Short mmCIF file of C-alpha atoms in Angstrom, two decimals:
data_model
loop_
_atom_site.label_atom_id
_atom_site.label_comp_id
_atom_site.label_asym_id
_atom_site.label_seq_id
_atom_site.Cartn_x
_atom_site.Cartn_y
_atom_site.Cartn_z
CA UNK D 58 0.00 0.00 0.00
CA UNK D 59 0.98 3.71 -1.06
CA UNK D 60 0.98 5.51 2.19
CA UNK D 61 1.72 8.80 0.10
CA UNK D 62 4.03 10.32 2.18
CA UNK D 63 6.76 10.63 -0.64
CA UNK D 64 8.50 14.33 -0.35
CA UNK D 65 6.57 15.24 3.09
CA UNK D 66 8.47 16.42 5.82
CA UNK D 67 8.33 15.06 9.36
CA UNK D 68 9.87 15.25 12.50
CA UNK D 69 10.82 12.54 15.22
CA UNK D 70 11.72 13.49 18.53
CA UNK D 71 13.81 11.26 21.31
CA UNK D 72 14.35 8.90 17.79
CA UNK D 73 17.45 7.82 17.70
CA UNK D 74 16.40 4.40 19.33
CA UNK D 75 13.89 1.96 20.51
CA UNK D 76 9.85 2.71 19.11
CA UNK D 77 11.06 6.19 17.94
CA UNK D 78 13.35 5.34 15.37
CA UNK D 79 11.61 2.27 13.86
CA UNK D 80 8.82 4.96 13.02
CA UNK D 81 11.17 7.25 11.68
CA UNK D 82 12.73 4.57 9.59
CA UNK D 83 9.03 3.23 8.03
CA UNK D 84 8.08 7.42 7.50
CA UNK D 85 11.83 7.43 5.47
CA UNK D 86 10.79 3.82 3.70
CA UNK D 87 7.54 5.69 2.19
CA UNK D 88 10.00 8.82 0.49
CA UNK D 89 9.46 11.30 3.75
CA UNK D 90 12.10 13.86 4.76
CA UNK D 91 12.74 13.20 8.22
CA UNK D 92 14.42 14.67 11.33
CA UNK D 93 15.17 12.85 14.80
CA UNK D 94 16.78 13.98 17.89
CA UNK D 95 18.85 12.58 20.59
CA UNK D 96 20.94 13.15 23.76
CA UNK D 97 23.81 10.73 22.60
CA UNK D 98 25.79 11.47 19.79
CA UNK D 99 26.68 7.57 18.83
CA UNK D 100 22.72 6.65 18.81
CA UNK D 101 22.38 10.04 16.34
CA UNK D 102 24.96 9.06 14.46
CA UNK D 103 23.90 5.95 14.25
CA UNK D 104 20.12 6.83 13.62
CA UNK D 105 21.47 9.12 10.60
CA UNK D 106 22.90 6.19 8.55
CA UNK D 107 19.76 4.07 9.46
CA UNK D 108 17.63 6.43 7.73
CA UNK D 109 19.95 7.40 5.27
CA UNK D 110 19.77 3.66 3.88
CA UNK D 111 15.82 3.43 4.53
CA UNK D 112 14.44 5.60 2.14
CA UNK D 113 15.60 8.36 -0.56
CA UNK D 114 14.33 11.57 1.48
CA UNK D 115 16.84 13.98 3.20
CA UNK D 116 17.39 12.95 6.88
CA UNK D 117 18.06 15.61 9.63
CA UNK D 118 19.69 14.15 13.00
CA UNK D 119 20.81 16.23 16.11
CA UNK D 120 21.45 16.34 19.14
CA UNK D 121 18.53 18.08 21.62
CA UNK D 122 17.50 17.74 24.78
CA UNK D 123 13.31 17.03 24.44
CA UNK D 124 13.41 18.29 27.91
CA UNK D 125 14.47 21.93 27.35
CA UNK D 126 12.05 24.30 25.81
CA UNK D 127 14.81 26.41 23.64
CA UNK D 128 16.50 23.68 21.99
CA UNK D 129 12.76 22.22 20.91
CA UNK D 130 11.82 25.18 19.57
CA UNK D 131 15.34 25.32 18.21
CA UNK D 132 14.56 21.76 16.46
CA UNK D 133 11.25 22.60 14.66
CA UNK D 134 12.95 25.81 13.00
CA UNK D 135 16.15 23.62 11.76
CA UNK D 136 13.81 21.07 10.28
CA UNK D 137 11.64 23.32 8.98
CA UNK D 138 14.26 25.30 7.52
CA UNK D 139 16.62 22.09 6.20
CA UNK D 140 13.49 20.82 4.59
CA UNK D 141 11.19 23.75 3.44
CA UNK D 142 8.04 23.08 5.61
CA UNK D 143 6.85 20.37 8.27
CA UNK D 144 3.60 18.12 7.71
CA UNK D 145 4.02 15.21 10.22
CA UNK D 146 5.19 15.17 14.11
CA UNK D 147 5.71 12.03 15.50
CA UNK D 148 6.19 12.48 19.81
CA UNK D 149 8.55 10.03 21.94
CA UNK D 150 9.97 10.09 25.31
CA UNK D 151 12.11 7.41 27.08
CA UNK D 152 10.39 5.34 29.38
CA UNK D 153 10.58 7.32 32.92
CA UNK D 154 12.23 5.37 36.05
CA UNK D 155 10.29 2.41 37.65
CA UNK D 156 9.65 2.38 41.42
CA UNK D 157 6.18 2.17 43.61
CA UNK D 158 4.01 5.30 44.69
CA UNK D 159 5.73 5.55 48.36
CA UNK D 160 9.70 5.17 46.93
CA UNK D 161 9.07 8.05 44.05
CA UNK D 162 11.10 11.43 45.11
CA UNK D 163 8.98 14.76 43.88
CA UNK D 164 12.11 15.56 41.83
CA UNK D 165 11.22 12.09 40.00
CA UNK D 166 7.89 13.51 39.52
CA UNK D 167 8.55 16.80 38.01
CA UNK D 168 11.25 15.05 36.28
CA UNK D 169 9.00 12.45 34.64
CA UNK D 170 6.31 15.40 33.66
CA UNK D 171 8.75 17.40 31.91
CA UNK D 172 10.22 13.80 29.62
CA UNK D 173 6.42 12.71 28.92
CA UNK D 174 4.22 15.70 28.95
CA UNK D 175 6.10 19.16 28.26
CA UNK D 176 8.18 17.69 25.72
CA UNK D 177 4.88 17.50 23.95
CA UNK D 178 3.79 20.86 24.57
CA UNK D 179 6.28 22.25 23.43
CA UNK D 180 7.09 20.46 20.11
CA UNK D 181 3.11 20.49 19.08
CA UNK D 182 2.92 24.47 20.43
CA UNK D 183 6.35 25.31 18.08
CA UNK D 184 5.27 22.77 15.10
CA UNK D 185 1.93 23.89 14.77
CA UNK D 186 1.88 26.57 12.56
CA UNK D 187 4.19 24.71 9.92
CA UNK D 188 1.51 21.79 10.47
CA UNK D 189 -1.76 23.88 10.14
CA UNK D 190 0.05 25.57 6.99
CA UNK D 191 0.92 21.66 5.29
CA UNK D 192 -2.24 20.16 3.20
CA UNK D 193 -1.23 16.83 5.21
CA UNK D 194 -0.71 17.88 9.07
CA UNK D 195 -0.57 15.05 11.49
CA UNK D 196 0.87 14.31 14.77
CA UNK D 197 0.90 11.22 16.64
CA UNK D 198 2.09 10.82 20.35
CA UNK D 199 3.72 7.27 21.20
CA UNK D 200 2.64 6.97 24.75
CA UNK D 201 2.20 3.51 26.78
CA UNK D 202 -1.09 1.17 27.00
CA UNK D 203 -0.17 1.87 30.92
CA UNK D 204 -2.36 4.92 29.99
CA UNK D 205 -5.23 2.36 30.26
CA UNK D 206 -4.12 0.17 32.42
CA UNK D 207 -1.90 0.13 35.18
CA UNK D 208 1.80 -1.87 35.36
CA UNK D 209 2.58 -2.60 38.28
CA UNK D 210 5.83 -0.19 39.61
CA UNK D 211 5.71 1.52 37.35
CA UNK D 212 3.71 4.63 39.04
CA UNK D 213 4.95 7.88 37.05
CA UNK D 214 4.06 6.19 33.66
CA UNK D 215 0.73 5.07 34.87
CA UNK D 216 -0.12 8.30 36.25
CA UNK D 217 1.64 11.18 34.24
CA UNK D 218 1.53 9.88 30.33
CA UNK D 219 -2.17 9.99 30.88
CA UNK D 220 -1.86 13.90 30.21
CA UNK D 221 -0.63 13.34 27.00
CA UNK D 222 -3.81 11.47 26.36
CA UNK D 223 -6.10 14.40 27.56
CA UNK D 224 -3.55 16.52 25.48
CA UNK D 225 -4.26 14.57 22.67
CA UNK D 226 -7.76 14.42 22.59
CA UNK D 227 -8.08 18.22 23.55
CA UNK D 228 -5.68 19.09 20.53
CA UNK D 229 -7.44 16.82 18.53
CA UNK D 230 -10.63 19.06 18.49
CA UNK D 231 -8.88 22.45 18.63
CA UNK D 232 -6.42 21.63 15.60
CA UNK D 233 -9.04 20.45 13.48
CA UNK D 234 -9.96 20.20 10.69
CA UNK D 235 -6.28 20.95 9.19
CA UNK D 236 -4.50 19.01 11.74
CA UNK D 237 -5.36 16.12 12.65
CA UNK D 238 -4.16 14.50 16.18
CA UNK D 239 -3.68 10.86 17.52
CA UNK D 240 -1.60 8.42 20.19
CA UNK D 241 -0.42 4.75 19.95
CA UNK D 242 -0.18 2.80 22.95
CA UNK D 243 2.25 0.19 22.85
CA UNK D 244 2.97 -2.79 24.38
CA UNK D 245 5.82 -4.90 24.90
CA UNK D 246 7.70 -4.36 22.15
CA UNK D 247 11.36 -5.94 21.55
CA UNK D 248 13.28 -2.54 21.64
CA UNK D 249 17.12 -2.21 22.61
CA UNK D 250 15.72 -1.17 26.13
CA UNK D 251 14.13 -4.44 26.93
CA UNK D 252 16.72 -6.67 25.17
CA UNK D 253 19.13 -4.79 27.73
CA UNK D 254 17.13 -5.92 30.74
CA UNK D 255 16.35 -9.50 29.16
CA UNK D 256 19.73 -9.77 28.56
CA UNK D 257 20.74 -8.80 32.41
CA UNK D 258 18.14 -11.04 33.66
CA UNK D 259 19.84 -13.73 31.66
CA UNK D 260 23.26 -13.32 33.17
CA UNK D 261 21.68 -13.44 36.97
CA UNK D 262 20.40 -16.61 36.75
CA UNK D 263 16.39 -15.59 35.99
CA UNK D 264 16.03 -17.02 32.83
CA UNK D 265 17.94 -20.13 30.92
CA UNK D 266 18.45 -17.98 28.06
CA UNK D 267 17.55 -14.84 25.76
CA UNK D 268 14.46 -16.18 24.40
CA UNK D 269 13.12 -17.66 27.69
CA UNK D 270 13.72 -14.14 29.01
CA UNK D 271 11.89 -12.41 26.17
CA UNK D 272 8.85 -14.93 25.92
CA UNK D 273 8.18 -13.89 29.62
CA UNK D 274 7.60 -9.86 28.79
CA UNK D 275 4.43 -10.45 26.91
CA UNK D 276 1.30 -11.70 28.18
CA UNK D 277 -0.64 -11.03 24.84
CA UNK D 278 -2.85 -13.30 23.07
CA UNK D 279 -0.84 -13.25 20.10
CA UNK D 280 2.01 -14.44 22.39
CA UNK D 281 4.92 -12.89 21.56
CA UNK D 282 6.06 -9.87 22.24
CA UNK D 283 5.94 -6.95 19.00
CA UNK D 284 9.07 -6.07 17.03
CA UNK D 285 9.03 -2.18 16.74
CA UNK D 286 8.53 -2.08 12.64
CA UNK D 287 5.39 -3.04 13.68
CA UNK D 288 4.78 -0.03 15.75
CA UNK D 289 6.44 1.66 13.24
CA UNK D 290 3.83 0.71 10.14
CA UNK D 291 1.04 1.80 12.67
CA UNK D 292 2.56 5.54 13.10
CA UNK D 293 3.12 6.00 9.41
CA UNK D 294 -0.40 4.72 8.52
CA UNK D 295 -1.64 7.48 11.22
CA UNK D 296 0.58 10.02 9.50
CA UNK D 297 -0.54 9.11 6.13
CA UNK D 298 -3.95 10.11 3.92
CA UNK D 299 -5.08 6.46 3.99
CA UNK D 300 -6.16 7.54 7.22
CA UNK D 301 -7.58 10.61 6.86
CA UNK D 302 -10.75 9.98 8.98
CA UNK D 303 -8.90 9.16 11.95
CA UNK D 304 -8.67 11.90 14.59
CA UNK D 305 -8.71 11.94 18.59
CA UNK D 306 -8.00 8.04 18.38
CA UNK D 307 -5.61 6.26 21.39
CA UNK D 308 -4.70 3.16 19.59
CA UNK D 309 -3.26 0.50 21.65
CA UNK D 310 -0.53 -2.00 19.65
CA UNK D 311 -0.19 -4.60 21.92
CA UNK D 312 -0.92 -8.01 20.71
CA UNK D 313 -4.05 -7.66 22.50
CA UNK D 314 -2.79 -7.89 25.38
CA UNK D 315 -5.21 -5.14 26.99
CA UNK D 316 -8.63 -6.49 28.81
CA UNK D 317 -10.08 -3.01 28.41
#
């Protein structure tokens, strides 16, 4: 299928790894121009040649700090000026600490609202114009299905990515009809951050081996856990025409793993 992205322009923040990147490399497989940040320059570097062999669209990767309002706003204006205009906004955020409601610091908590729900204010406040201007404005937030259903320790994702979802819906309506607004909620997916933890689980003695360790992270019907070009194919098809009736939508990509 055609998503018709071919010679848009979209941006990708905190997408040098993990869910991120995999949509940035399936918007760069479909002919988009696309930018990504990151704090580290070996996973920018690294995301560059990715999408540099993905698609044949111009590629924009930096390092920025999603966390500080200047260099965002900083971001939007280099993409927008590298690559003439903006049309699609794909939001990402590093998964914030674990830890139970009584062992979370306040610092944790501002901490964790600034990662998962300012970054988002900010890049949707600064790309909005460019996105309200494009005949093919989009932006879709990559949250958590925690915002539907709790995971255990794992309080400040539970509790503070639901804003993005109110943010989401509220922008949804206000944006509209030129912009149009939506959120995946993933679940387990098999990103560098989990193999990490897999593969530390391994070496203490909790698991036999890798795939023992991996087979326990998903408790979906489809059991397995998802590979993150599958997340990826679901952001693109939100950020393409094909689906251009879709608005306001929290769409979970889990494997079904969800009872709600």
């Amino acid at each position: 299928m055609d998503l018709e992205l071919d010679g848009n322009a979209a941006l990708c923040t905190a997408a040098t790894s993990g869910l991120g990147l995999a949509s940035a490399e399936r918007l760069a497989s479909e002919g988009a121009d696309v930018a990504v940040c990151g704090t580290t320059p070996e996973h920018v570097d690294r995301a560059r040649e990715r999408l540099t062999a993905a698609g044949d669209g111009d590629v924009l990767a930096v390092q920025a700090d999603i966390t500080d309002r200047d260099e965002i706003e900083a971001l939007v204006e280099e993409t927008v000026e590298t690559f003439g205009g903006l049309d699609h906004v794909v939001t990402s955020a590093g998964g914030p600490a674990p830890g139970s409601f009584l062992d979370t610091t306040e610092r944790e908590w501002y901490g964790a609202y600034d990662v998962l729900v300012m970054s988002v204010v900010w890049t949707t406040r600064f790309a909005y114009p460019y996105l309200r201007d494009s005949e093919a404005g989009t932006v879709v937030n990559i949250t958590s299905r925690s915002v539907r259903e709790v995971i255990d320790d794992l309080v400040l994702s539970n509790s503070v990515r639901r804003a993005v979802i109110g943010l989401m819906k509220t922008q949804s309506r206000e944006f509209a009809p030129e912009v149009r607004v939506n959120a995946v909620l993933p679940g387990a997916h098999e990103t560098p951050r989990i193999e990490e933890l897999v593969e530390d689980a391994v070496e203490r003695g909790e698991y036999d081996s890798y795939e023992a360790g991996i087979e326990s992270w998903s408790d979906a019907p489809l059991e397995r856990v998802g590979q993150p070009e599958e997340l990826g194919d679901v952001v693109a098809f939100l950020s393409s025409p094909r689906s251009s009736y879709v608005t306001g939508t929290a769409l979970p990509v889990d494997g079904g793993s969800m009872r709600s």
